[in-house]
Coordinates of N, CA, C and O in Angstrom, one line a residue:
M1 N -29.9 48.2 -77.2 CA -30.7 48.3 -76.0 C -30.1 49.4 -75.1 O -28.9 49.5 -74.9
S2 N -31.0 50.2 -74.4 CA -30.6 51.2 -73.5 C -30.2 50.6 -72.2 O -30.4 49.4 -71.9
G3 N -29.6 51.3 -71.3 CA -29.2 50.8 -70.0 C -30.4 50.3 -69.2 O -30.3 49.3 -68.5
D4 N -31.5 51.1 -69.3 CA -32.7 50.7 -68.6 C -33.2 49.3 -69.1 O -33.6 48.5 -68.4
D5 N -33.2 49.2 -70.5 CA -33.6 47.9 -71.1 C -32.7 46.8 -70.6 O -33.2 45.7 -70.4
E6 N -31.4 47.0 -70.5 CA -30.5 46.0 -70.1 C -30.7 45.6 -68.7 O -30.7 44.4 -68.3
D7 N -31.0 46.6 -67.8 CA -31.4 46.3 -66.4 C -32.6 45.5 -66.3 O -32.7 44.6 -65.5
R8 N -33.6 45.8 -67.1 CA -34.9 45.0 -67.1 C -34.6 43.6 -67.6 O -35.1 42.7 -67.0
A9 N -33.8 43.5 -68.6 CA -33.4 42.1 -69.1 C -32.7 41.3 -68.0 O -33.0 40.2 -67.8
D10 N -31.8 42.0 -67.3 CA -31.1 41.3 -66.2 C -32.1 40.8 -65.1 O -32.0 39.7 -64.7
A11 N -33.1 41.7 -64.8 CA -34.0 41.3 -63.7 C -34.9 40.2 -64.2 O -35.2 39.2 -63.5
L12 N -35.4 40.2 -65.5 CA -36.2 39.2 -66.0 C -35.5 37.8 -66.0 O -36.0 36.8 -65.6
F13 N -34.3 37.8 -66.6 CA -33.6 36.5 -66.7 C -33.1 36.0 -65.3 O -33.1 34.8 -65.1
H14 N -32.8 36.9 -64.4 CA -32.5 36.5 -63.1 C -33.7 35.8 -62.4 O -33.6 34.8 -61.8
A15 N -34.8 36.5 -62.6 CA -36.0 35.9 -62.0 C -36.4 34.5 -62.5 O -36.8 33.6 -61.8
L16 N -36.1 34.3 -63.8 CA -36.4 33.1 -64.5 C -35.3 32.0 -64.4 O -35.4 30.9 -64.9
S17 N -34.2 32.4 -63.7 CA -33.0 31.5 -63.7 C -33.2 30.4 -62.6 O -32.5 29.5 -62.6
D18 N -34.3 30.6 -61.8 CA -34.5 29.6 -60.7 C -35.7 28.7 -61.1 O -36.7 29.1 -61.5
R19 N -35.5 27.4 -60.9 CA -36.5 26.4 -61.2 C -37.8 26.6 -60.5 O -38.9 26.5 -61.1
T20 N -37.7 26.9 -59.2 CA -39.0 27.1 -58.4 C -39.7 28.3 -59.0 O -40.9 28.3 -59.2
R21 N -39.0 29.4 -59.3 CA -39.7 30.6 -59.9 C -40.3 30.3 -61.2 O -41.4 30.8 -61.5
R22 N -39.6 29.5 -62.0 CA -40.2 29.1 -63.3 C -41.5 28.3 -63.1 O -42.5 28.5 -63.8
D23 N -41.5 27.4 -62.1 CA -42.7 26.7 -61.8 C -43.8 27.5 -61.3 O -45.0 27.4 -61.7
I24 N -43.5 28.5 -60.5 CA -44.5 29.4 -60.0 C -45.1 30.2 -61.2 O -46.3 30.4 -61.3
M25 N -44.2 30.6 -62.1 CA -44.7 31.3 -63.3 C -45.7 30.5 -64.1 O -46.7 31.0 -64.5
R26 N -45.4 29.2 -64.3 CA -46.3 28.3 -65.0 C -47.6 28.3 -64.3 O -48.7 28.3 -65.0
R27 N -47.6 28.2 -63.0 CA -48.9 28.1 -62.2 C -49.7 29.4 -62.4 O -50.9 29.4 -62.6
V28 N -49.0 30.6 -62.2 CA -49.7 31.9 -62.2 C -50.1 32.3 -63.6 O -51.1 33.1 -63.7
L29 N -49.5 31.8 -64.6 CA -49.9 32.1 -65.9 C -51.1 31.3 -66.3 O -52.0 31.8 -67.1
A30 N -51.3 30.1 -65.7 CA -52.4 29.3 -66.0 C -53.7 29.8 -65.2 O -54.8 29.6 -65.7
G31 N -53.5 30.6 -64.1 CA -54.6 31.1 -63.4 C -54.1 31.8 -62.1 O -53.0 31.5 -61.6
E32 N -54.9 32.6 -61.5 CA -54.6 33.3 -60.3 C -54.5 32.3 -59.1 O -55.3 31.4 -59.0
H33 N -53.5 32.5 -58.3 CA -53.3 31.6 -57.1 C -53.0 32.5 -55.9 O -52.3 33.5 -56.0
S34 N -53.5 32.0 -54.8 CA -53.0 32.7 -53.5 C -51.6 32.3 -53.3 O -51.2 31.2 -53.6
V35 N -50.9 33.2 -52.6 CA -49.5 32.8 -52.3 C -49.4 31.6 -51.4 O -48.6 30.7 -51.5
S36 N -50.4 31.5 -50.5 CA -50.4 30.3 -49.6 C -50.7 29.0 -50.3 O -50.1 28.0 -50.0
A37 N -51.5 29.1 -51.4 CA -51.8 27.9 -52.2 C -50.5 27.5 -53.0 O -50.2 26.4 -53.1
L38 N -49.8 28.6 -53.5 CA -48.6 28.3 -54.2 C -47.6 27.6 -53.2 O -46.9 26.6 -53.6
A39 N -47.5 28.1 -52.0 CA -46.5 27.6 -51.0 C -46.8 26.1 -50.7 O -45.8 25.4 -50.5
A40 N -48.0 25.7 -50.8 CA -48.3 24.3 -50.5 C -47.7 23.4 -51.5 O -47.6 22.2 -51.2
N41 N -47.3 23.9 -52.7 CA -46.7 23.0 -53.7 C -45.2 22.7 -53.5 O -44.7 21.9 -54.3
Y42 N -44.6 23.4 -52.6 CA -43.2 23.3 -52.5 C -42.7 22.8 -51.1 O -43.3 23.2 -50.1
D43 N -41.6 22.1 -51.1 CA -41.0 21.6 -49.9 C -40.1 22.7 -49.3 O -38.9 22.5 -49.2
M44 N -40.7 23.8 -49.0 CA -39.9 24.9 -48.4 C -40.8 25.8 -47.6 O -42.1 25.6 -47.7
S45 N -40.3 26.7 -46.8 CA -41.1 27.5 -45.9 C -42.0 28.5 -46.8 O -41.7 28.8 -47.9
F46 N -43.1 28.9 -46.1 CA -43.9 29.9 -46.7 C -43.1 31.2 -47.1 O -43.3 31.8 -48.1
A47 N -42.2 31.6 -46.1 CA -41.4 32.7 -46.3 C -40.5 32.6 -47.5 O -40.3 33.6 -48.3
A48 N -40.0 31.4 -47.8 CA -39.1 31.2 -48.9 C -39.9 31.3 -50.2 O -39.4 32.0 -51.2
V49 N -41.1 30.8 -50.2 CA -42.0 31.0 -51.4 C -42.3 32.5 -51.6 O -42.3 33.0 -52.7
Q50 N -42.6 33.1 -50.5 CA -42.9 34.6 -50.6 C -41.7 35.3 -51.2 O -41.9 36.2 -52.0
K51 N -40.5 34.9 -50.9 CA -39.3 35.6 -51.5 C -39.3 35.3 -53.0 O -38.9 36.2 -53.7
H52 N -39.5 34.1 -53.4 CA -39.6 33.8 -54.8 C -40.6 34.6 -55.5 O -40.4 35.2 -56.6
V53 N -41.8 34.7 -54.9 CA -42.9 35.5 -55.5 C -42.4 37.0 -55.6 O -42.7 37.7 -56.6
A54 N -41.7 37.5 -54.6 CA -41.3 38.9 -54.6 C -40.3 39.1 -55.7 O -40.3 40.2 -56.3
V55 N -39.4 38.2 -56.0 CA -38.4 38.3 -57.1 C -39.2 38.4 -58.4 O -38.9 39.3 -59.2
L56 N -40.2 37.6 -58.6 CA -40.9 37.6 -59.8 C -41.7 38.9 -59.9 O -41.9 39.5 -61.0
E57 N -42.3 39.3 -58.8 CA -43.0 40.6 -58.8 C -42.1 41.8 -59.2 O -42.5 42.6 -60.0
K58 N -41.0 41.8 -58.5 CA -40.0 42.9 -58.8 C -39.6 43.0 -60.2 O -39.4 44.0 -60.8
A59 N -39.5 41.8 -60.9 CA -39.1 41.7 -62.3 C -40.3 42.1 -63.2 O -40.1 42.2 -64.4
G60 N -41.5 42.2 -62.6 CA -42.7 42.5 -63.4 C -43.3 41.3 -64.1 O -44.2 41.4 -64.9
L61 N -42.9 40.1 -63.7 CA -43.4 38.9 -64.3 C -44.8 38.5 -63.7 O -45.5 37.7 -64.3
L62 N -45.0 38.9 -62.4 CA -46.3 38.6 -61.9 C -46.8 39.8 -61.1 O -46.0 40.7 -60.7
V63 N -48.1 39.9 -60.9 CA -48.7 40.9 -60.1 C -49.5 40.3 -59.0 O -50.0 39.2 -59.1
K64 N -49.5 41.0 -57.8 CA -50.2 40.6 -56.7 C -51.3 41.5 -56.4 O -51.2 42.7 -56.6
R65 N -52.4 41.0 -55.9 CA -53.5 41.9 -55.4 C -54.0 41.2 -54.1 O -53.9 40.0 -53.9
R66 N -54.5 42.1 -53.3 CA -55.1 41.6 -52.0 C -56.6 41.3 -52.1 O -57.3 42.1 -52.7
S67 N -57.0 40.2 -51.6 CA -58.4 39.9 -51.6 C -58.7 39.4 -50.1 O -58.3 38.2 -49.8
G68 N -59.2 40.2 -49.3 CA -59.4 39.9 -47.9 C -58.1 39.7 -47.3 O -57.2 40.6 -47.3
R69 N -57.8 38.5 -46.7 CA -56.6 38.3 -46.0 C -55.6 37.6 -46.9 O -54.4 37.5 -46.6
E70 N -56.0 37.3 -48.1 CA -55.1 36.6 -49.0 C -54.4 37.5 -50.0 O -55.0 38.5 -50.4
Q71 N -53.2 37.2 -50.4 CA -52.5 37.8 -51.5 C -52.7 36.9 -52.7 O -52.2 35.7 -52.7
L72 N -53.2 37.4 -53.8 CA -53.4 36.6 -55.0 C -52.4 37.0 -56.1 O -52.2 38.2 -56.3
A73 N -51.8 36.0 -56.7 CA -50.8 36.3 -57.7 C -51.2 35.8 -59.0 O -51.8 34.8 -59.2
S74 N -50.9 36.6 -60.1 CA -51.2 36.2 -61.4 C -50.0 36.6 -62.3 O -49.3 37.6 -62.0
G75 N -49.8 35.9 -63.4 CA -48.7 36.1 -64.3 C -49.0 37.3 -65.2 O -50.2 37.5 -65.6
D76 N -48.0 38.0 -65.6 CA -48.1 39.1 -66.5 C -47.7 38.7 -67.9 O -46.5 38.5 -68.1
V77 N -48.6 38.4 -68.8 CA -48.3 37.9 -70.1 C -47.4 38.9 -70.9 O -46.6 38.4 -71.6
T78 N -47.7 40.1 -70.7 CA -46.9 41.1 -71.5 C -45.4 41.0 -71.1 O -44.5 41.1 -72.0
A79 N -45.1 40.8 -69.8 CA -43.7 40.7 -69.4 C -43.1 39.4 -70.0 O -41.9 39.4 -70.4
V80 N -43.9 38.3 -70.0 CA -43.4 37.1 -70.6 C -43.1 37.2 -72.1 O -42.1 36.7 -72.6
R81 N -44.0 38.0 -72.7 CA -43.8 38.2 -74.2 C -42.5 39.0 -74.4 O -41.8 38.9 -75.4
S82 N -42.2 39.9 -73.5 CA -40.9 40.7 -73.6 C -39.7 39.8 -73.5 O -38.7 40.0 -74.2
V83 N -39.8 38.8 -72.6 CA -38.7 37.8 -72.5 C -38.6 37.1 -73.8 O -37.5 36.9 -74.4
A84 N -39.7 36.6 -74.4 CA -39.7 35.9 -75.7 C -39.1 36.8 -76.8 O -38.3 36.3 -77.6
S85 N -39.4 38.1 -76.7 CA -38.9 39.0 -77.7 C -37.4 39.1 -77.7 O -36.7 39.2 -78.7
M86 N -36.9 39.2 -76.4 CA -35.4 39.3 -76.3 C -34.8 38.0 -76.8 O -33.7 38.1 -77.5
L87 N -35.3 36.9 -76.5 CA -34.8 35.6 -77.0 C -34.8 35.6 -78.6 O -33.9 35.1 -79.2
T88 N -35.9 36.1 -79.1 CA -36.0 36.1 -80.6 C -35.0 37.0 -81.2 O -34.4 36.6 -82.2
E89 N -34.7 38.1 -80.5 CA -33.7 39.0 -81.0 C -32.3 38.3 -81.0 O -31.6 38.5 -82.0
L90 N -32.0 37.6 -80.0 CA -30.8 36.9 -79.9 C -30.7 35.8 -81.0 O -29.7 35.6 -81.6
E91 N -31.8 35.1 -81.2 CA -31.9 34.1 -82.3 C -31.6 34.7 -83.6 O -30.9 34.1 -84.5
Q92 N -32.2 35.9 -83.9 CA -31.9 36.6 -85.2 C -30.5 36.9 -85.4 O -30.0 36.8 -86.5
V93 N -29.8 37.3 -84.3 CA -28.3 37.5 -84.5 C -27.6 36.2 -84.9 O -26.8 36.2 -85.8
W94 N -28.0 35.1 -84.2 CA -27.4 33.8 -84.5 C -27.7 33.4 -85.9 O -26.8 33.0 -86.7
R95 N -29.0 33.6 -86.4 CA -29.4 33.2 -87.7 C -28.6 34.0 -88.8 O -28.2 33.6 -89.8
G96 N -28.4 35.3 -88.4 CA -27.6 36.2 -89.3 C -26.2 35.6 -89.5 O -25.6 35.6 -90.6
R97 N -25.6 35.2 -88.4 CA -24.3 34.6 -88.4 C -24.2 33.4 -89.3 O -23.3 33.2 -90.1
I98 N -25.2 32.5 -89.1 CA -25.3 31.3 -89.9 C -25.4 31.6 -91.4 O -24.8 31.0 -92.3
A99 N -26.3 32.6 -91.7 CA -26.5 33.0 -93.1 C -25.1 33.5 -93.7 O -24.8 33.2 -94.9
R100 N -24.4 34.3 -92.9 CA -23.1 34.8 -93.4 C -22.1 33.6 -93.7 O -21.4 33.7 -94.7
I101 N -22.1 32.7 -92.8 CA -21.2 31.5 -93.0 C -21.6 30.8 -94.3 O -20.8 30.4 -95.1
D102 N -23.0 30.6 -94.5 CA -23.5 29.9 -95.7 C -23.0 30.7 -96.9 O -22.6 30.1 -98.0
E103 N -23.1 32.0 -96.9 CA -22.7 32.9 -98.0 C -21.2 32.7 -98.3 O -20.8 32.6 -99.5
L104 N -20.4 32.6 -97.3 CA -19.0 32.4 -97.4 C -18.7 31.1 -98.1 O -17.8 31.0 -99.0
I105 N -19.3 30.1 -97.6 CA -19.1 28.7 -98.2 C -19.5 28.7 -99.7 O -18.8 28.2 -100.5
A106 N -20.7 29.3 -100.0 CA -21.2 29.4 -101.3 C -20.3 30.2 -102.3 O -20.2 29.9 -103.5
S107 N -19.6 31.2 -101.7 CA -18.8 32.1 -102.6 C -17.4 31.5 -102.9 O -16.8 31.9 -103.8
E108 N -17.0 30.5 -102.1 CA -15.7 29.9 -102.3 C -15.8 29.0 -103.6 O -16.8 28.2 -103.7
S109 N -14.9 29.1 -104.5 CA -15.0 28.3 -105.6 C -14.5 26.9 -105.3 O -13.5 26.7 -104.5
P110 N -15.1 25.9 -105.8 CA -14.7 24.5 -105.4 C -13.3 24.2 -106.1 O -13.0 24.6 -107.2
E111 N -12.5 23.6 -105.3 CA -11.2 23.2 -105.8 C -11.2 22.0 -106.6 O -12.0 21.1 -106.3
E112 N -10.5 22.0 -107.7 CA -10.5 20.9 -108.6 C -9.4 19.9 -108.1 O -8.3 20.3 -107.8
G113 N -9.7 18.6 -108.2 CA -8.8 17.6 -107.7 C -8.0 16.9 -108.7 O -7.8 16.7 -109.7

């Protein structure tokens, strides 16, 4: 991965490291929500929810658009797929390690007792 890719990965995983932000993502991936409607779901100030939305937006996980006086947020499926792709890449590294361990075990001759 290039430095830019690593920076993007850092931003994505940082954004998803918070429980509230993950919950916001579930909601905006299911459908577009106004930020005020999102805020009504949490026991925190509107400003705090706005900050969570801003972190997700900066990471590219959601997009906002203005409709009259409301800001509407929706999830970016492409960004979520890029997170899944990064996790799959890590899983493949792990699976390769397991395969090498299996090969080592199989290549060892059984000791006679």
